[in-house]
Amino acid sequence: GAGVSQSPSNKVTEKGKDVELRCDPISGHTALYWYRQSLGQGLEFLIYFQGNSAPDKSGLPSDRFSAERTGGSVSTLTIQRTQQEDSAVYLCASSPLGGRYGYTFGSGTRLTVV
Amino acid sequence: RKEVEQDPGPFNVPEGATVAFNCTYSNSASQSFFWYRQDCRKEPKLLMSVYSSGNEDGRFTAQLNRASQYISLLIRDSKLSDSATYLCVVDYNNNDMRFGAGTRLTVKP
């Protein structure tokens, strides 16, 4: 597609359940990032993939969070045993060659943990 | 100290006003700088890159001061449609881009 696609756009889940969020980056973009944004707050870096290199996971807030990127394209962010503080908008962005050329963001997944 | 700091505002200005935002960063080795715009409940969108020599795009001017480690965004002749949150983005450490918390601008008629 022409842009970064994220699904689902909204997700309501019960506390303790696992969720998977999907990101389909722009074709040919080697870099892929996950951020999250709580209501009224700035963006919080979660994880960064660049080509076939090992991902930078330094932003993941706990071991309940994990992410994969298959075949250098689609990425899945998994949150296990969700907690209410996980409620946020999860944004995915991709870039042609790392961040030096700016990012294109998807429209995000709004996660609500009840 | 936060890696990227911005005045959160809000900035409330009348149409036609000139408004400027500053953003400071802590990593002197940072190489890439951007301004993003984020509308309410939308994703951030790239507004402009910031080049060492400064750059202009219509009513928007971005400048970089490496010695003082800040970047700025100047908006001239502000429009109602400029109302948004403006995010400063800095290449913190080898493609680890860090976002400021954003500066909220409201342009009023």
CSV table of C-alpha atoms in Angstrom, one decimal:
chain,number,residue,atom,x,y,z
A,1,GLY,CA,0.0,0.0,0.0
A,2,ALA,CA,0.9,3.6,-0.2
A,3,GLY,CA,1.2,4.2,3.5
A,4,VAL,CA,1.9,2.4,6.8
A,5,SER,CA,-1.0,0.2,7.7
A,6,GLN,CA,-1.8,-0.8,11.3
A,7,SER,CA,-4.4,-3.2,12.6
A,8,PRO,CA,-6.7,-3.3,14.4
A,9,SER,CA,-7.4,0.4,14.6
A,10,ASN,CA,-9.1,-0.1,18.0
A,11,LYS,CA,-8.7,-2.9,20.5
A,12,VAL,CA,-10.5,-3.3,23.8
A,13,THR,CA,-9.2,-6.2,25.9
A,14,GLU,CA,-9.6,-7.5,29.4
A,15,LYS,CA,-6.8,-7.1,31.9
A,16,GLY,CA,-4.6,-10.2,31.8
A,17,LYS,CA,-5.3,-11.1,28.2
A,18,ASP,CA,-2.6,-11.1,25.5
A,19,VAL,CA,-2.9,-8.8,22.4
A,20,GLU,CA,-1.2,-8.6,19.1
A,21,LEU,CA,-0.8,-5.4,17.1
A,22,ARG,CA,0.2,-5.5,13.5
A,23,CYS,CA,2.1,-3.1,11.3
A,24,ASP,CA,2.6,-3.3,7.6
A,25,PRO,CA,5.3,-0.7,6.6
A,26,ILE,CA,5.7,1.1,3.3
A,27,SER,CA,7.2,-1.3,0.8
A,28,GLY,CA,11.0,-1.0,0.6
A,29,HIS,CA,11.3,0.8,3.9
A,30,THR,CA,14.1,-1.0,5.8
A,31,ALA,CA,13.5,0.7,9.2
A,32,LEU,CA,10.5,0.1,11.4
A,33,TYR,CA,9.7,1.6,14.7
A,34,TRP,CA,7.1,1.1,17.4
A,35,TYR,CA,6.1,4.0,19.7
A,36,ARG,CA,3.3,4.4,22.1
A,37,GLN,CA,1.5,7.5,23.2
A,38,SER,CA,-0.6,7.8,26.3
A,39,LEU,CA,-3.4,10.4,26.3
A,40,GLY,CA,-2.0,13.9,26.3
A,41,GLN,CA,1.5,12.6,26.5
A,42,GLY,CA,4.5,12.5,24.1
A,43,LEU,CA,5.7,9.6,22.2
A,44,GLU,CA,7.6,6.8,24.0
A,45,PHE,CA,10.0,4.8,21.9
A,46,LEU,CA,9.5,1.0,22.2
A,47,ILE,CA,11.6,-0.9,19.6
A,48,TYR,CA,13.4,-0.4,16.4
A,49,PHE,CA,14.1,-2.8,13.5
A,50,GLN,CA,16.6,-2.0,10.8
A,51,GLY,CA,17.0,-4.6,8.0
A,52,ASN,CA,18.3,-7.9,9.2
A,53,SER,CA,20.1,-6.4,12.2
A,54,ALA,CA,19.2,-7.4,15.7
A,55,PRO,CA,16.4,-5.0,16.9
A,56,ASP,CA,17.0,-2.3,19.4
A,57,LYS,CA,14.6,-3.3,22.2
A,58,SER,CA,15.9,-0.8,24.7
A,59,GLY,CA,12.5,1.0,24.9
A,60,LEU,CA,10.3,-2.0,25.8
A,61,PRO,CA,8.9,-1.2,29.2
A,62,SER,CA,8.8,-4.8,30.5
A,63,ASP,CA,9.3,-8.4,29.5
A,64,ARG,CA,5.5,-8.6,28.8
A,65,PHE,CA,6.3,-6.7,25.6
A,66,SER,CA,7.9,-8.3,22.5
A,67,ALA,CA,8.0,-7.6,18.8
A,68,GLU,CA,8.9,-9.5,15.7
A,69,ARG,CA,9.5,-8.5,12.1
A,70,THR,CA,9.1,-11.3,9.6
A,71,GLY,CA,10.9,-11.2,6.3
A,72,GLY,CA,11.9,-7.6,6.9
A,73,SER,CA,8.4,-6.4,6.3
A,74,VAL,CA,5.4,-6.9,8.6
A,75,SER,CA,5.9,-6.5,12.3
A,76,THR,CA,3.8,-7.7,15.2
A,77,LEU,CA,3.9,-6.2,18.7
A,78,THR,CA,2.7,-8.6,21.4
A,79,ILE,CA,1.7,-7.5,24.9
A,80,GLN,CA,1.2,-10.4,27.3
A,81,ARG,CA,-0.9,-10.3,30.4
A,82,THR,CA,-2.1,-6.7,29.6
A,83,GLN,CA,-2.4,-4.2,32.4
A,84,GLN,CA,-4.5,-1.0,32.5
A,85,GLU,CA,-1.3,1.1,32.2
A,86,ASP,CA,-0.8,-0.5,28.8
A,87,SER,CA,-3.7,1.5,27.5
A,88,ALA,CA,-2.4,3.9,24.9
A,89,VAL,CA,-2.2,4.5,21.2
A,90,TYR,CA,0.5,2.3,19.7
A,91,LEU,CA,2.1,3.9,16.6
A,92,CYS,CA,4.2,2.2,14.0
A,93,ALA,CA,6.5,4.1,11.7
A,94,SER,CA,8.8,3.2,8.8
A,95,SER,CA,11.6,4.9,7.1
A,96,PRO,CA,13.8,4.2,4.0
A,97,LEU,CA,17.2,4.0,5.7
A,98,GLY,CA,16.8,4.6,9.4
A,99,GLY,CA,15.5,7.9,10.8
A,100,ARG,CA,17.6,10.3,8.9
A,101,TYR,CA,15.0,10.7,6.2
A,102,GLY,CA,12.1,11.1,8.6
A,103,TYR,CA,9.4,8.6,9.4
A,104,THR,CA,6.0,7.9,8.0
A,105,PHE,CA,3.5,6.9,10.7
A,106,GLY,CA,0.6,4.6,10.6
A,107,SER,CA,-2.7,5.8,12.1
A,108,GLY,CA,-2.1,3.7,15.2
A,109,THR,CA,-3.9,1.1,17.3
A,110,ARG,CA,-5.8,2.5,20.2
A,111,LEU,CA,-5.6,-0.1,22.9
A,112,THR,CA,-7.9,0.0,25.9
A,113,VAL,CA,-7.4,-2.4,28.8
A,114,VAL,CA,-10.4,-2.8,31.0
B,1,ARG,CA,17.7,15.8,31.9
B,2,LYS,CA,15.4,14.7,29.2
B,3,GLU,CA,17.0,14.0,25.8
B,4,VAL,CA,14.7,16.3,24.0
B,5,GLU,CA,12.8,19.2,25.8
B,6,GLN,CA,10.1,21.4,24.5
B,7,ASP,CA,8.0,24.1,26.1
B,8,PRO,CA,4.6,22.4,26.2
B,9,GLY,CA,2.7,25.6,25.8
B,10,PRO,CA,-0.1,26.1,25.0
B,11,PHE,CA,0.6,28.9,22.7
B,12,ASN,CA,-2.5,30.8,21.9
B,13,VAL,CA,-2.0,33.3,19.2
B,14,PRO,CA,-4.3,35.3,16.8
B,15,GLU,CA,-4.4,34.7,13.1
B,16,GLY,CA,-1.6,36.4,11.3
B,17,ALA,CA,0.7,36.3,14.3
B,18,THR,CA,4.3,35.1,14.2
B,19,VAL,CA,5.1,32.3,16.7
B,20,ALA,CA,8.3,30.5,17.5
B,21,PHE,CA,9.0,27.3,19.3
B,22,ASN,CA,12.3,26.1,20.6
B,23,CYS,CA,13.6,22.6,21.4
B,24,THR,CA,16.7,21.6,23.2
B,25,TYR,CA,18.6,18.3,23.0
B,26,SER,CA,21.2,16.7,25.2
B,27,ASN,CA,23.2,14.6,22.9
B,28,SER,CA,25.8,16.8,21.2
B,29,ALA,CA,26.5,14.0,18.6
B,30,SER,CA,22.9,14.1,17.3
B,31,GLN,CA,22.9,14.4,13.5
B,32,SER,CA,19.3,14.6,12.3
B,33,PHE,CA,16.6,16.9,13.3
B,34,PHE,CA,13.0,17.2,12.4
B,35,TRP,CA,9.7,19.0,13.2
B,36,TYR,CA,6.6,16.9,13.1
B,37,ARG,CA,3.0,18.1,13.4
B,38,GLN,CA,0.3,16.1,15.2
B,39,ASP,CA,-3.3,16.9,15.0
B,40,CYS,CA,-5.6,15.8,17.8
B,41,ARG,CA,-6.1,12.1,17.9
B,42,LYS,CA,-4.0,11.7,14.7
B,43,GLU,CA,-0.6,10.3,14.0
B,44,PRO,CA,2.4,12.7,13.7
B,45,LYS,CA,3.3,13.8,10.2
B,46,LEU,CA,6.6,15.1,9.1
B,47,LEU,CA,6.5,18.9,8.7
B,48,MET,CA,10.1,19.6,7.8
B,49,SER,CA,13.7,18.5,8.3
B,50,VAL,CA,16.1,20.9,9.9
B,51,TYR,CA,19.3,21.5,8.1
B,52,SER,CA,22.5,23.0,9.5
B,53,SER,CA,22.2,26.1,7.4
B,54,GLY,CA,18.6,26.6,8.3
B,55,ASN,CA,15.7,26.1,5.9
B,56,GLU,CA,12.4,27.6,4.9
B,57,ASP,CA,9.2,26.1,3.5
B,58,GLY,CA,6.6,28.8,2.8
B,59,ARG,CA,5.6,30.3,6.1
B,60,PHE,CA,7.7,27.9,8.1
B,61,THR,CA,11.4,28.4,9.0
B,62,ALA,CA,13.5,25.9,10.9
B,63,GLN,CA,16.9,26.6,12.4
B,64,LEU,CA,19.6,24.6,14.1
B,65,ASN,CA,22.1,25.9,16.7
B,66,ARG,CA,24.6,23.1,17.4
B,67,ALA,CA,26.6,25.2,19.8
B,68,SER,CA,23.7,25.7,22.1
B,69,GLN,CA,22.0,22.4,21.1
B,70,TYR,CA,18.6,23.7,20.1
B,71,ILE,CA,16.4,23.8,17.1
B,72,SER,CA,13.6,26.3,16.4
B,73,LEU,CA,10.5,26.5,14.3
B,74,LEU,CA,9.1,29.9,13.3
B,75,ILE,CA,5.6,30.2,11.8
B,76,ARG,CA,4.8,33.4,10.1
B,77,ASP,CA,1.3,34.7,9.3
B,78,SER,CA,-0.3,31.9,11.3
B,79,LYS,CA,-3.5,30.3,10.1
B,80,LEU,CA,-6.3,28.7,11.9
B,81,SER,CA,-5.2,25.4,10.3
B,82,ASP,CA,-1.8,25.7,11.9
B,83,SER,CA,-3.4,24.7,15.3
B,84,ALA,CA,-1.8,21.5,16.3
B,85,THR,CA,0.9,20.0,18.5
B,86,TYR,CA,4.4,20.5,17.1
B,87,LEU,CA,6.9,17.8,17.9
B,88,CYS,CA,10.7,18.2,17.9
B,89,VAL,CA,12.5,15.0,16.8
B,90,VAL,CA,16.3,14.4,17.3
B,91,ASP,CA,18.4,11.5,16.1
B,92,TYR,CA,19.6,10.5,19.6
B,93,ASN,CA,21.9,7.6,19.0
B,94,ASN,CA,22.3,6.0,15.6
B,95,ASN,CA,18.8,6.1,14.3
B,96,ASP,CA,17.2,6.0,17.7
B,97,MET,CA,15.0,9.0,17.2
B,98,ARG,CA,13.7,10.7,20.3
B,99,PHE,CA,10.6,12.9,20.3
B,100,GLY,CA,9.9,15.9,22.5
B,101,ALA,CA,6.6,15.9,24.3
B,102,GLY,CA,5.3,18.5,21.9
B,103,THR,CA,4.2,22.2,21.9
B,104,ARG,CA,0.6,22.9,21.5
B,105,LEU,CA,-0.4,25.8,19.3
B,106,THR,CA,-3.9,27.2,19.0
B,107,VAL,CA,-4.5,29.9,16.5
B,108,LYS,CA,-7.6,31.9,17.1
B,109,PRO,CA,-9.7,34.1,14.8
